[in-house]
Coordinates of C-alpha atoms and ligand atoms in Angstrom, one line a residue:
X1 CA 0.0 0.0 0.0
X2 CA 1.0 3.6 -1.3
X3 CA 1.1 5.7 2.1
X4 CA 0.6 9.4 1.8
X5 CA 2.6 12.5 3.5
X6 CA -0.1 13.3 6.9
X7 CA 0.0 16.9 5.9
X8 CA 0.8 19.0 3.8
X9 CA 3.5 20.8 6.0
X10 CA 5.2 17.1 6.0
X11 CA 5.7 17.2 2.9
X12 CA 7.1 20.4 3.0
X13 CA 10.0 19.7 5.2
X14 CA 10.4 16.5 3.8
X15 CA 11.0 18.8 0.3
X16 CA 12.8 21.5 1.6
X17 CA 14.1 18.6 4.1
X18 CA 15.8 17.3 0.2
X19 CA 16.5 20.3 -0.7
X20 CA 18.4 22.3 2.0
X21 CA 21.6 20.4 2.8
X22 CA 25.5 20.3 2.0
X23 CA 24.3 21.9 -1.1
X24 CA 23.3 25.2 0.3
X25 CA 25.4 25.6 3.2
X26 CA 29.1 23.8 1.9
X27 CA 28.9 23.7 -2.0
X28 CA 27.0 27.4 -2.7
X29 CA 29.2 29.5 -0.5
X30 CA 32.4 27.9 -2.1
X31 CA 30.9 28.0 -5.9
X32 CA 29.8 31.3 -5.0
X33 CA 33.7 32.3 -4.3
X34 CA 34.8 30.4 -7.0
X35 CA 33.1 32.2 -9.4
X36 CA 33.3 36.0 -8.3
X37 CA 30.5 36.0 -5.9
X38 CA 27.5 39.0 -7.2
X39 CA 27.0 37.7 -10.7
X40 CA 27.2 34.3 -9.9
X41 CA 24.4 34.9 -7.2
X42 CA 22.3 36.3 -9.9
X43 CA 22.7 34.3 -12.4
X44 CA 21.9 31.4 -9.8
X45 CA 18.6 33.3 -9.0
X46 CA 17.7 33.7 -12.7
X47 CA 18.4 29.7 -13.0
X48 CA 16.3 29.6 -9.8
X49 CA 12.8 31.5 -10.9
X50 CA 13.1 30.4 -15.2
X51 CA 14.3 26.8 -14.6
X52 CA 14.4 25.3 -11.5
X53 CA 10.5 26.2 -10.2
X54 CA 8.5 25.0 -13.6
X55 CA 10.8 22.0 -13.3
X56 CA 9.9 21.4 -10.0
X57 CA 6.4 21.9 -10.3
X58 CA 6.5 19.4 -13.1
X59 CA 7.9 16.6 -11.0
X60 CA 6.2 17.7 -8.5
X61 CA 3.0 17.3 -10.8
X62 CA 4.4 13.7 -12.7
X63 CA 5.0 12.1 -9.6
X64 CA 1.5 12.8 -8.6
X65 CA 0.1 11.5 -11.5
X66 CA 2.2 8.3 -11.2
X67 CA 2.2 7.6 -8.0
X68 CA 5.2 5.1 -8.3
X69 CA 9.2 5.5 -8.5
X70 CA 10.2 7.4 -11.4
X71 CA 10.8 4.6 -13.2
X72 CA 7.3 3.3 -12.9
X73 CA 5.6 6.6 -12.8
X74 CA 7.7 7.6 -16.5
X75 CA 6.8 4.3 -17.6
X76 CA 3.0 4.8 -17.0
X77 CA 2.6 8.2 -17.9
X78 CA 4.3 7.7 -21.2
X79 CA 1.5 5.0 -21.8
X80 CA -0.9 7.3 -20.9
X81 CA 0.1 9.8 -23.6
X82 CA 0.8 7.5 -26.3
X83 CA 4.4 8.0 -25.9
X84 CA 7.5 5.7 -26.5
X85 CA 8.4 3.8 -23.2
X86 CA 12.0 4.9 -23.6
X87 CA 11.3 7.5 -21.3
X88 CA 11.3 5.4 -18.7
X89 CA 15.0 6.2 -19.1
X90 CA 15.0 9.2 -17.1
X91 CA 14.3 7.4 -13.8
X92 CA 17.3 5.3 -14.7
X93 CA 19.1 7.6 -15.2
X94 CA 17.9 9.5 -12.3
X95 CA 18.8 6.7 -10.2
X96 CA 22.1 6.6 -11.5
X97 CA 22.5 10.4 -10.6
X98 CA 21.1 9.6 -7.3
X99 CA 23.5 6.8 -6.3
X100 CA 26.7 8.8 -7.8
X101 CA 26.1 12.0 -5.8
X102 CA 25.2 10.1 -2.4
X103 CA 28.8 8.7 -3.3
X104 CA 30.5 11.6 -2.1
X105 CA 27.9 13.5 -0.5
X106 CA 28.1 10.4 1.9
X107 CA 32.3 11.5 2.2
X108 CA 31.4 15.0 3.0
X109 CA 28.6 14.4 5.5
X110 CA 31.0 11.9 7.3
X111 CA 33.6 14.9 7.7
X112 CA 30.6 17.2 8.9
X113 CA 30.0 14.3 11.8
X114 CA 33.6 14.9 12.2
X115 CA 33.7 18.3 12.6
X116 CA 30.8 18.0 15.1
X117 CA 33.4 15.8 17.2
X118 CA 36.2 17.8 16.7
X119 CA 34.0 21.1 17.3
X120 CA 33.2 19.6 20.6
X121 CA 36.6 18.9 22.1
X122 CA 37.3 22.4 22.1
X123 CA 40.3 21.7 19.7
X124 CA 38.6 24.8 17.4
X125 CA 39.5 27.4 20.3
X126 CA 41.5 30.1 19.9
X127 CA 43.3 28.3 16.6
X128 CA 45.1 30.0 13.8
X129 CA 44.4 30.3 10.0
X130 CA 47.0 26.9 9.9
X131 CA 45.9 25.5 12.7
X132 CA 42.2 24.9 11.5
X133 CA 44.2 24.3 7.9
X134 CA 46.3 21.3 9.9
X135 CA 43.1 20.0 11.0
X136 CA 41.7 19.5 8.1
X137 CA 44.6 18.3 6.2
X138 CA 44.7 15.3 9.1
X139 CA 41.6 14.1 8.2
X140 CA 41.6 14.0 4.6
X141 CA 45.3 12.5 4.5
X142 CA 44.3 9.7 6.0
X143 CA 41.7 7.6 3.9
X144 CA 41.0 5.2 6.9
X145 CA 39.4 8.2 8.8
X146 CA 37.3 9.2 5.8
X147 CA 36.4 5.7 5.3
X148 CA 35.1 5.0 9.3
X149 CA 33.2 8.4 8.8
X150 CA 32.0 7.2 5.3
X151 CA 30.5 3.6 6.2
X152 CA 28.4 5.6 9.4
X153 CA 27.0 8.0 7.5
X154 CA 25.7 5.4 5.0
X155 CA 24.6 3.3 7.8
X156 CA 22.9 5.6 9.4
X157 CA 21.1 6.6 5.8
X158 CA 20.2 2.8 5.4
X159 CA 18.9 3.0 8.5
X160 CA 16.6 5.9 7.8
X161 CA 15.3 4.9 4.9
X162 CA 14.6 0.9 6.0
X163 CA 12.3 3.0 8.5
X164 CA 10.2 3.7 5.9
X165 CA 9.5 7.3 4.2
X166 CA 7.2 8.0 7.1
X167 CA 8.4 6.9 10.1
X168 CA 11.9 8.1 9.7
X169 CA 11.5 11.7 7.8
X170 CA 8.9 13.2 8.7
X171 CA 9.5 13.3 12.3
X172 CA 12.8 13.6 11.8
X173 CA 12.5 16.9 9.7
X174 CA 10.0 18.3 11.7
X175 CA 12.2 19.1 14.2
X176 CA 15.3 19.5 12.5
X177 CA 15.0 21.8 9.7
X178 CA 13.1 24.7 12.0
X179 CA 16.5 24.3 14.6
X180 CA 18.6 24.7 11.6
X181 CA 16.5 28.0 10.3
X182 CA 17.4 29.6 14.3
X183 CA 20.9 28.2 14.0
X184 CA 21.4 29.9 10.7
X185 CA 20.2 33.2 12.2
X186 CA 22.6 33.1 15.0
X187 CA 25.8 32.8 12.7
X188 CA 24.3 35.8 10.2
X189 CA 23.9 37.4 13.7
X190 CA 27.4 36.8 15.2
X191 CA 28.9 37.4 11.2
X192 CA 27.3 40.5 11.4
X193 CA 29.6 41.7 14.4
X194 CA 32.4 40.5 13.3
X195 CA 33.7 43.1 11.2
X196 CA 33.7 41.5 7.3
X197 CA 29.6 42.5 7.0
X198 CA 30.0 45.3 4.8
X199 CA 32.7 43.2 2.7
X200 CA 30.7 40.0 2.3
X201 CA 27.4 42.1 1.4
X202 CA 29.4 43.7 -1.6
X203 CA 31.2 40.6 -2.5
X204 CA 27.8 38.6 -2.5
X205 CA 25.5 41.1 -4.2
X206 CA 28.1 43.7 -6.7
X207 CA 28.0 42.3 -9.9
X208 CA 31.5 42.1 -11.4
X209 CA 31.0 40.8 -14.8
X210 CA 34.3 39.7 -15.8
X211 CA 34.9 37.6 -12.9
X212 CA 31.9 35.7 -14.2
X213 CA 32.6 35.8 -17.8
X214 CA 36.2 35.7 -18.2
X215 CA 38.8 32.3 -17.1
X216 CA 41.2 33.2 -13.8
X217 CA 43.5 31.2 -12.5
X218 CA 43.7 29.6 -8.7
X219 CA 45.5 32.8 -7.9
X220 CA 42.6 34.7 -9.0
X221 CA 44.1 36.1 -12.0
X222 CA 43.0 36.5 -15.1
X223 CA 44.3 33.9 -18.1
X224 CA 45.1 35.6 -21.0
X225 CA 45.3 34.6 -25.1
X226 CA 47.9 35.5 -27.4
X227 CA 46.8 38.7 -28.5
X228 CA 46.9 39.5 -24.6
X229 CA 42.8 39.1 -24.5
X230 CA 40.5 37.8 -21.4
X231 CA 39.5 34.5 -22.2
X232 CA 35.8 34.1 -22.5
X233 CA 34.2 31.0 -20.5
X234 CA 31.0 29.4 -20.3
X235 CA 31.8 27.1 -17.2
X236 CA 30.7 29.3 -14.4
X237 CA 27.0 29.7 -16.2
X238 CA 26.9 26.3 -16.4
X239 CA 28.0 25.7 -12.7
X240 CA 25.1 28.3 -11.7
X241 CA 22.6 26.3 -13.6
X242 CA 24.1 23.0 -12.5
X243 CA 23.8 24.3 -9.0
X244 CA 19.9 25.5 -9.2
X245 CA 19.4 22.0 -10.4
X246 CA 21.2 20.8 -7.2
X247 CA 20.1 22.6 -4.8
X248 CA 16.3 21.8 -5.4
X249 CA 17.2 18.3 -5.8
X250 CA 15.8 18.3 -8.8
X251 CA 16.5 16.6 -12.6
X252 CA 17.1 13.0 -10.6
X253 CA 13.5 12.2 -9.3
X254 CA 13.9 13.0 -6.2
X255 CA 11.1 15.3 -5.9
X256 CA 9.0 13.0 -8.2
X257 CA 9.2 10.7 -5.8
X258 CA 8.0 13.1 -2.6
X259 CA 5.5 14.2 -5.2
X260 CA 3.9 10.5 -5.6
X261 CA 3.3 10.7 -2.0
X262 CA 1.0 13.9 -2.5
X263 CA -2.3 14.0 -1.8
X264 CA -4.3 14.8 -5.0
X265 CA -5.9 18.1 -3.0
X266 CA -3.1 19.9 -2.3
X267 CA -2.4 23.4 -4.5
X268 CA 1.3 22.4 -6.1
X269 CA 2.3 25.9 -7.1
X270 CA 2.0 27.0 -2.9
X271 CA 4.2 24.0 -2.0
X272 CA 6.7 24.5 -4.8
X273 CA 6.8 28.2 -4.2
X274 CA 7.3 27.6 -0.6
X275 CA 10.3 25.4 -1.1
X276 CA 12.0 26.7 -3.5
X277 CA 11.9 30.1 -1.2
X278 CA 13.4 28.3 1.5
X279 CA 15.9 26.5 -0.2
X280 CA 17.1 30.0 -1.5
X281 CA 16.8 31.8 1.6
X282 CA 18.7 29.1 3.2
X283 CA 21.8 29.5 1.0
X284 CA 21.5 33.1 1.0
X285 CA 21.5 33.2 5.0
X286 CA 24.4 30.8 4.8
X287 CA 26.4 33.0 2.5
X288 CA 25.7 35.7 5.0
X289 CA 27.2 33.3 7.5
X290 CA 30.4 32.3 6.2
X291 CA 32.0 35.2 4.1
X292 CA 31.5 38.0 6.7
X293 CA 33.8 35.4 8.6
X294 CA 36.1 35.0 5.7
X295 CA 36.7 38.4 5.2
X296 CA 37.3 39.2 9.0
X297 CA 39.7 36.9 9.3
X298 CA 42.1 37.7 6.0
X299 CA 40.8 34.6 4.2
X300 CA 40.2 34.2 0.6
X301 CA 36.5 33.9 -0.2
X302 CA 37.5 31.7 -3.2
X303 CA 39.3 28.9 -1.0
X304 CA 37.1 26.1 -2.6
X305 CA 35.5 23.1 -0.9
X306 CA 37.1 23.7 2.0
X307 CA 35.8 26.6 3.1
X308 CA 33.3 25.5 5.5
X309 CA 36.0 23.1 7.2
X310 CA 38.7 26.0 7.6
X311 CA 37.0 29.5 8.4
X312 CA 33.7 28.7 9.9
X313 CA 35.7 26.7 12.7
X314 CA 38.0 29.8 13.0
X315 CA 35.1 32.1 13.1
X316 CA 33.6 29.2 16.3
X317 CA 37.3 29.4 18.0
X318 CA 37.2 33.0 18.5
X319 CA 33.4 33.0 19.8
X320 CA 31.8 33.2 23.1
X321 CA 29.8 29.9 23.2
X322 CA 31.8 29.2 20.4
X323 CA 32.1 25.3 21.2
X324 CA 28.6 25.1 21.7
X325 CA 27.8 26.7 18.4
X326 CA 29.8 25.4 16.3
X327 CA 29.0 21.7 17.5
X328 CA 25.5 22.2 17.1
X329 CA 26.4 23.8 13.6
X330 CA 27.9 20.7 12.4
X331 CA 25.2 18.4 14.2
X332 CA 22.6 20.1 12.1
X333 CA 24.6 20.5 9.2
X334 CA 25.0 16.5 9.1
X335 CA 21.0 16.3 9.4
X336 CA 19.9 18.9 6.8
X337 CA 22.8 16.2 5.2
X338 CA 21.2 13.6 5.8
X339 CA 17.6 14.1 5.5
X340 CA 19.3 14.7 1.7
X341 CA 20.7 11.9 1.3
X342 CA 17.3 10.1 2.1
X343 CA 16.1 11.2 -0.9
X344 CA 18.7 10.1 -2.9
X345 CA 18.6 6.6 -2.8
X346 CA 14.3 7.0 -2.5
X347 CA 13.8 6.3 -5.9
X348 CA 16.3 3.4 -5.7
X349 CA 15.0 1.4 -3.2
X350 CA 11.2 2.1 -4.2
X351 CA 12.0 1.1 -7.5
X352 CA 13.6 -2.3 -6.3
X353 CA 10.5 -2.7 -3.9
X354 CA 7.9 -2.3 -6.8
X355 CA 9.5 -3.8 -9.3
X356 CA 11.6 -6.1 -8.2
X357 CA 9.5 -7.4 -5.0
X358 CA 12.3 -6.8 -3.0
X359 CA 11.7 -6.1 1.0
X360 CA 12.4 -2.9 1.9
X361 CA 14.7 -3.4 4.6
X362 CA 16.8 -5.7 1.9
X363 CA 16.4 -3.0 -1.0
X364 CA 18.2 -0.7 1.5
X365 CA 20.8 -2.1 2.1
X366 CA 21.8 -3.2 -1.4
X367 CA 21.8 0.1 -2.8
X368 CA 23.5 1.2 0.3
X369 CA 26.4 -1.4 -0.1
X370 CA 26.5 -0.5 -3.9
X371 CA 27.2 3.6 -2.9
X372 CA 29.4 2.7 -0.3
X373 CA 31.8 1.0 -2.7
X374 CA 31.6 4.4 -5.3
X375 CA 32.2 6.5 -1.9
X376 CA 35.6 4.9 -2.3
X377 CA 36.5 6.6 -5.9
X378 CA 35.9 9.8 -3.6
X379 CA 38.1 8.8 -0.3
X380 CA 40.6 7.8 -2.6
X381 CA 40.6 11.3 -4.6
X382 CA 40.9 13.7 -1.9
X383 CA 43.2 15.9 -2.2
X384 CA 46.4 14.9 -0.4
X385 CA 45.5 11.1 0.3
X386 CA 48.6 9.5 0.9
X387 CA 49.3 5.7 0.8
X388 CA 52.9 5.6 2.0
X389 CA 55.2 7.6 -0.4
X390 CA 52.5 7.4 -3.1
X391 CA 50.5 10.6 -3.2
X392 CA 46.7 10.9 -4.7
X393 CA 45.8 13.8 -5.8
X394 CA 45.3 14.5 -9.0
X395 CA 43.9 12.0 -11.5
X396 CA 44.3 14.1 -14.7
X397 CA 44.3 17.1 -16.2
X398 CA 42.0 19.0 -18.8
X399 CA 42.5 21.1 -21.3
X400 CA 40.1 23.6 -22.2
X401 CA 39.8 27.1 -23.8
X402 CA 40.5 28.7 -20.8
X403 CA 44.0 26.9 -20.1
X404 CA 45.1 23.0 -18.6
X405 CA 42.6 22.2 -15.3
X406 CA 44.0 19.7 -12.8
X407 CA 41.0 17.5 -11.6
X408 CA 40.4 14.3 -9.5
X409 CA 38.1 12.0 -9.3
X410 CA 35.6 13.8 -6.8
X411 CA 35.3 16.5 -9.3
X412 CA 34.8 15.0 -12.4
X413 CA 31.8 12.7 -10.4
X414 CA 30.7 16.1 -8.9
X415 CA 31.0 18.3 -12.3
X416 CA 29.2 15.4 -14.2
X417 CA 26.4 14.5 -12.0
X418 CA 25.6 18.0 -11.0
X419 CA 26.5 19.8 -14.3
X420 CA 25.6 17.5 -16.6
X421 CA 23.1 14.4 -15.5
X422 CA 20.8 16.8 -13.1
X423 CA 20.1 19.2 -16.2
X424 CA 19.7 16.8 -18.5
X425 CA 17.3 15.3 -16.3
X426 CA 15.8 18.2 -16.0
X427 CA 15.2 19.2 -19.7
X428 CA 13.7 15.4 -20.6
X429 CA 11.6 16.2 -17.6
X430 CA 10.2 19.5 -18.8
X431 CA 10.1 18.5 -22.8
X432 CA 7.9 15.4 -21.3
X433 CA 5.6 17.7 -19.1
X434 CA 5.3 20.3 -21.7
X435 CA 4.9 18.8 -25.1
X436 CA 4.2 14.9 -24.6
X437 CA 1.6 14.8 -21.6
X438 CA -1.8 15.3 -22.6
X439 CA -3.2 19.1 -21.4
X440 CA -5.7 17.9 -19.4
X441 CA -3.7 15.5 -17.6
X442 CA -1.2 18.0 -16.6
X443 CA -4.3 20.4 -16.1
X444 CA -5.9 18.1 -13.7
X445 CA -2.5 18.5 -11.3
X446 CA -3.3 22.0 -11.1
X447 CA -6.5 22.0 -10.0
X448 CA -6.6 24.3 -6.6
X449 CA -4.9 27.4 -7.4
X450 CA -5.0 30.5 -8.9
X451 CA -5.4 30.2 -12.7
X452 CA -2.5 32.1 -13.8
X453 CA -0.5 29.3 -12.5
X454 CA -0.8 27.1 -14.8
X455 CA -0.9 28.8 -18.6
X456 CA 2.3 30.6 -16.5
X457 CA 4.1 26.8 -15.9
X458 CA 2.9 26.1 -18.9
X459 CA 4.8 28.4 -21.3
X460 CA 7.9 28.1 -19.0
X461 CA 7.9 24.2 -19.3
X462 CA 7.5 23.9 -23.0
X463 CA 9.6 27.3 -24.4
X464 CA 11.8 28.8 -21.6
X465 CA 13.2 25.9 -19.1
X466 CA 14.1 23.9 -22.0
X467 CA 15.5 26.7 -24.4
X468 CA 17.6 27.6 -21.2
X469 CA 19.1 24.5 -20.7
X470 CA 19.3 23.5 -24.4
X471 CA 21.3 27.2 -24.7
X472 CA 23.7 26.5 -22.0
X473 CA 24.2 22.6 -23.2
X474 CA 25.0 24.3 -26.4
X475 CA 28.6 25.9 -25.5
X476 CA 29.7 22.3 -23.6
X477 CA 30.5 21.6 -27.3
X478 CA 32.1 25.0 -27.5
X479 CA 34.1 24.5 -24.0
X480 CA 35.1 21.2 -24.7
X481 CA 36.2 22.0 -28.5
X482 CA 34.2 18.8 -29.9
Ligands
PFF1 N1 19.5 19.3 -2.7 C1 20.6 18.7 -2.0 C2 21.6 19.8 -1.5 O1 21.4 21.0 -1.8 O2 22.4 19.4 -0.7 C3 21.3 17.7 -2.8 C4 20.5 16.8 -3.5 C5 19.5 16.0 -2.8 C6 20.5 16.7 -4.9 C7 18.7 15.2 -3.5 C8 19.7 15.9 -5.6 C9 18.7 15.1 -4.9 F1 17.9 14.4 -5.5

C-alpha cells in the first residue's frame, strides 16, 4: 500500500528537508567564491525563478500523477500519452545520478560528523588560519578516517530509509529543519559583528562581470590569449545552472518521488513556491554566514570546498559559546545532510521494492552497499591522500579554452552528476511535461490554485526551461572543442 505524507507541512519539510543540505550551506558559498560572488548569485537566481520552479512543479506534478518510483511513474505516464516507453529512461538515469552523488555527499557528511566531534573537544578554540588548515589536512590524508566516517554515515542513511519514508522523515525533519532555520540566524547574527559585514554584502551582491565571464587562474588572475585578451568561459553559467538543479534536488526524481506521495488536493504551485523560497533563503542566509567570517579573518573567499571546514571553525574558535555553536552547527549540518541523502537513494529502493519485490529493509541495504563502494572513488581522490610515499591527488588534467585544469576524481563525479546528468534530467523532464503529456492531464494537477499558475508553468515548461538548458548545453560543445 502507497502511504501518503499526513499533511501538507510534512511534505514540505520533507522537500525542503531534500533540498536544503550540504548543497546550500558547503557547496553554494564555495561555488559562489569560486566564481566572483554577485554575478554568480544572480545568475543562480535567474536559473532559480526560469528553470528550476516549472521544473519542479513538473515533477512535483508527474510524480502525482504516477504515484510510483520514477521509473514506474515515467513508464506509465508515457502509456498514458501515447508515448514511447523509452522515457522510462530518465528514472534510470535519475537513479544513477542519485546513487553517484550520495557517493561523495556520503564522504562529505561523514567529515561534517567529524567536525561536530572535533567542534566539541574544544580543539577549534582560539586556533590560527593553519591550525584549523592542519586540521583538516589530518583528516583528509588519512583515507582510513574518511572511510570510518563514510561507512556511518551510509549506515545511518540505510537506517533511515529501511524505517520507511514516514516513520523516519517526517519526524525527523519536523524538528530539525526549524532548529537549523534559528541556527542559521545566530551565525548571520554573530557574522554581522564580526567586522567582514560590509565586505561580504558587496562581495555577495556587486555584480563584477568579468569575474563571471572571463577564465582566472587559482590565484585569481586573469588567463590571457595570445593577443593579450581575457578568455571568454562558459563554465561558471553552467555551474550556476548545474547548481539550481542541485540545490532543489531536482532533474534526478527525487522530488518525483515526494510528489507520488501527495495528496491529490493539495495546491502544487503554494508548495513548490514555498520550497524553492526556502531552499534560496537558506543559502543566501548561509552565505551571509560564512564570508563576513572569511573576510574578518584575512581569508580568501574563493578557497574552494574547504571553506566551510577552515574559516567557519575559526570564526567558532574565537566566539563566546563558540564550542557550543559550532557543534550544534555541524550536528545540524549532518541532518539537513542527511535528510538529503534520504532522498537520494528514495527512488532506488522504491523502484527495487515495486519492481523487483524486494523487502524494503533488503532493497536498502543493497543500494547502500553498492554507494558505499563508489564513496571509495571519492576517499581515494581527496586531495592529499597518501598511501605511504605514493601521493593521490590529482587524477588528470583538462585542457580547455580557458587553459590545462587539474582534476580528480571527486570532481569529475561532482561536475558530471551536478552539471551534466541533473540538467539533463531536468530538460527530458520539462520536454515530457510540456509537449508529450496530454493538457488535461497536466491540467488536472493544477486544479486548486490561482489560474494564472498554470498557462504561466505552462509556457515556462514547454519554451523557456528547456530553451535555457538547451542554450547552455549548447557551449559544452564549445568548451570542450568537440
Ligand atoms: N539538494 C541537496 C543539497 O542541496 O544538498 C542535494 C540533492 C539531494 C541533490 C537530493 C539531488 C537530490 F535528488
Amino acid at each position: 500500500m502507497k502511504h501518503e505524507w499526513s499533511s501538507r507541512l510534512t511534505f514540505i519539510l520533507a522537500a525542503v528537508g531534500s533540498a536544503v543540505g550540504l548543497g546550500n550551506i558547503w557547496k553554494f558559498p564555495y561555488i559562489t567564491g569560486e566564481y566572483g560572488g554577485g554575478v554568480f548569485i544572480f545568475a543562480y537566481l535567474i536559473c532559480i525563478c526560469l528553470i528550476g520552479l516549472p521544473i519542479m512543479l513538473s515533477e512535483i506534478a508527474l510524480g502525482r500523477r504516477g504515484k510510483q518510483s520514477p521509473v514506474n511513474t515515467m513508464l506509465q505516464l508515457s502509456q498514458e500519452a501515447g508515448a514511447p516507453t523509452a522515457w522510462s529512461l530518465l528514472g534510470w538515469s535519475g537513479m544513477a545520478a542519485g546513487c553517484l552523488i550520495l557517493s561523495y555527499y556520503s564522504v562529505i557528511a561523514g567529515e561534517v560528523m567529524a567536525y561536530s566531534f572535533r567542534a566539541s573537544s574544544g580543539i577549534f578554540n582560539h586556533q590560527t588560519v593553519d591550525g584549523v588548515k592542519g586540521i583538516l589536512t589530518s583528516l583528509e590524508s588519512e583515507p582510513e578516517k574518511l572511510l570510518a566516517w563514510h561507512t556511518l554515515f551510509m549506515a545511518l542513511t540505510i537506517l533511515s530509509v529501511a524505517r520507511g519514508v514516514k516513520g523516519g522523515i517526517e519526524k525527523t525533519v519536523s524538528f530539525l529543519m526549524p532548529a537549523l532555520f534559528v541556527l542559521l540566524l545566530l551565525l548571520v547574527g554573530f557574522a554581522m559583528n564580526s567586522g567582514g559585514f560590509e565586505q561580504a554584502i558587496d562581495f555577495m551582491f556587486t555584480p563584477d562581470i568579468d569575474k563571471f565571464f572571463y577564465a582566472r587562474n587559482e590565484m585569481g588572475e586573469y588567463l590571457m590569449d595570445a593577443e593579450n585578451e581575457k578568455i571568454f568561459t562558459w563554465v561558471p553559467m553552467m555551474v550556476a545552472m548545474g547548481h539550481a538543479f542541485f540545490t532543489l534536488s531536482l532533474g534526478m526524481g527525487a522530488i518525483m518521488m515526494y510528489g507520488s506521495y501527495l495528496n491529490r488536493h493539495v495546491s502544487i504551485g503554494q508548495m513548490t513556491l514555498i520550497i524553492v523560497v526556502l531552499d534560496t533563503v537558506v543559502a543566501l542566509l548561509a552565505g551571509l554566514a560564512i564570508f563576513p567570517l572569511v573576510f574578518a579573518n584575512g581569508l580568501n573567499p574563493a578557497a574552494g570546498p574547504g571553506l566551510i571546514f577552515e574559516t567557519l571553525p575559526l570564526a567558532f574558535g574565537s566566539m563566546a559559546g563558540g564550542t557550543f555553536i559550532g557543534t550544534l552547527f555541524f550536528v545540524l549540518l549532518f541532518f539537513a545532510a542527511l535528510s538529503s541523502a534520504i532522498s537520494l537513494i528514495e527512488p532506488t529502493v522504491a523502484w527495487l521494492i515495486e519492481s523487483k519485490g524486494i523487502r524494503r529493509i533488503k532493497a536498502t541495504v543493497m543500494t547502500g552497499v553498492a554507494v558505499w563502494f563508489i564513496g571509495l572513488a571519492t576517499i581515494f581522490s581527496m586531495k592529499g591522500v597518501t598511501f605511504g610515499d605514493i601521493i593521490i591527488d590529482v587524477v588528470g588534467d583538462v585542457e580547455l579554452e580557458a587553459g590545462i585544469f587539474k582534476y580528480n576524481l571527486f570532481q569529475v563525479i561532482d561536475f558530471f552528476t551536478a552539471s551534466i546528468m541533473l540538467p539533463l534530467g531536468g530538460f527530458f523532464i520539462a520536454i515530457f511535461a510540456g509537449w508529450i503529456m496530454h493538457r488535461d492531464s497536466t491540467e488536472r494537477e493544477f486544479s486548486f490554485q490561482n489560474r494564472y499558475v498554470y498557462p504561466a508553468w505552462y509556457i515556462m515548461v514547454r519554451y523557456v526551461s528547456p530553451f535555457l538548458v538547451f542554450m547552455v548545453f549548447l557551449n559544452i560543445i564549445g568548451i570542450f572543442n568537440f
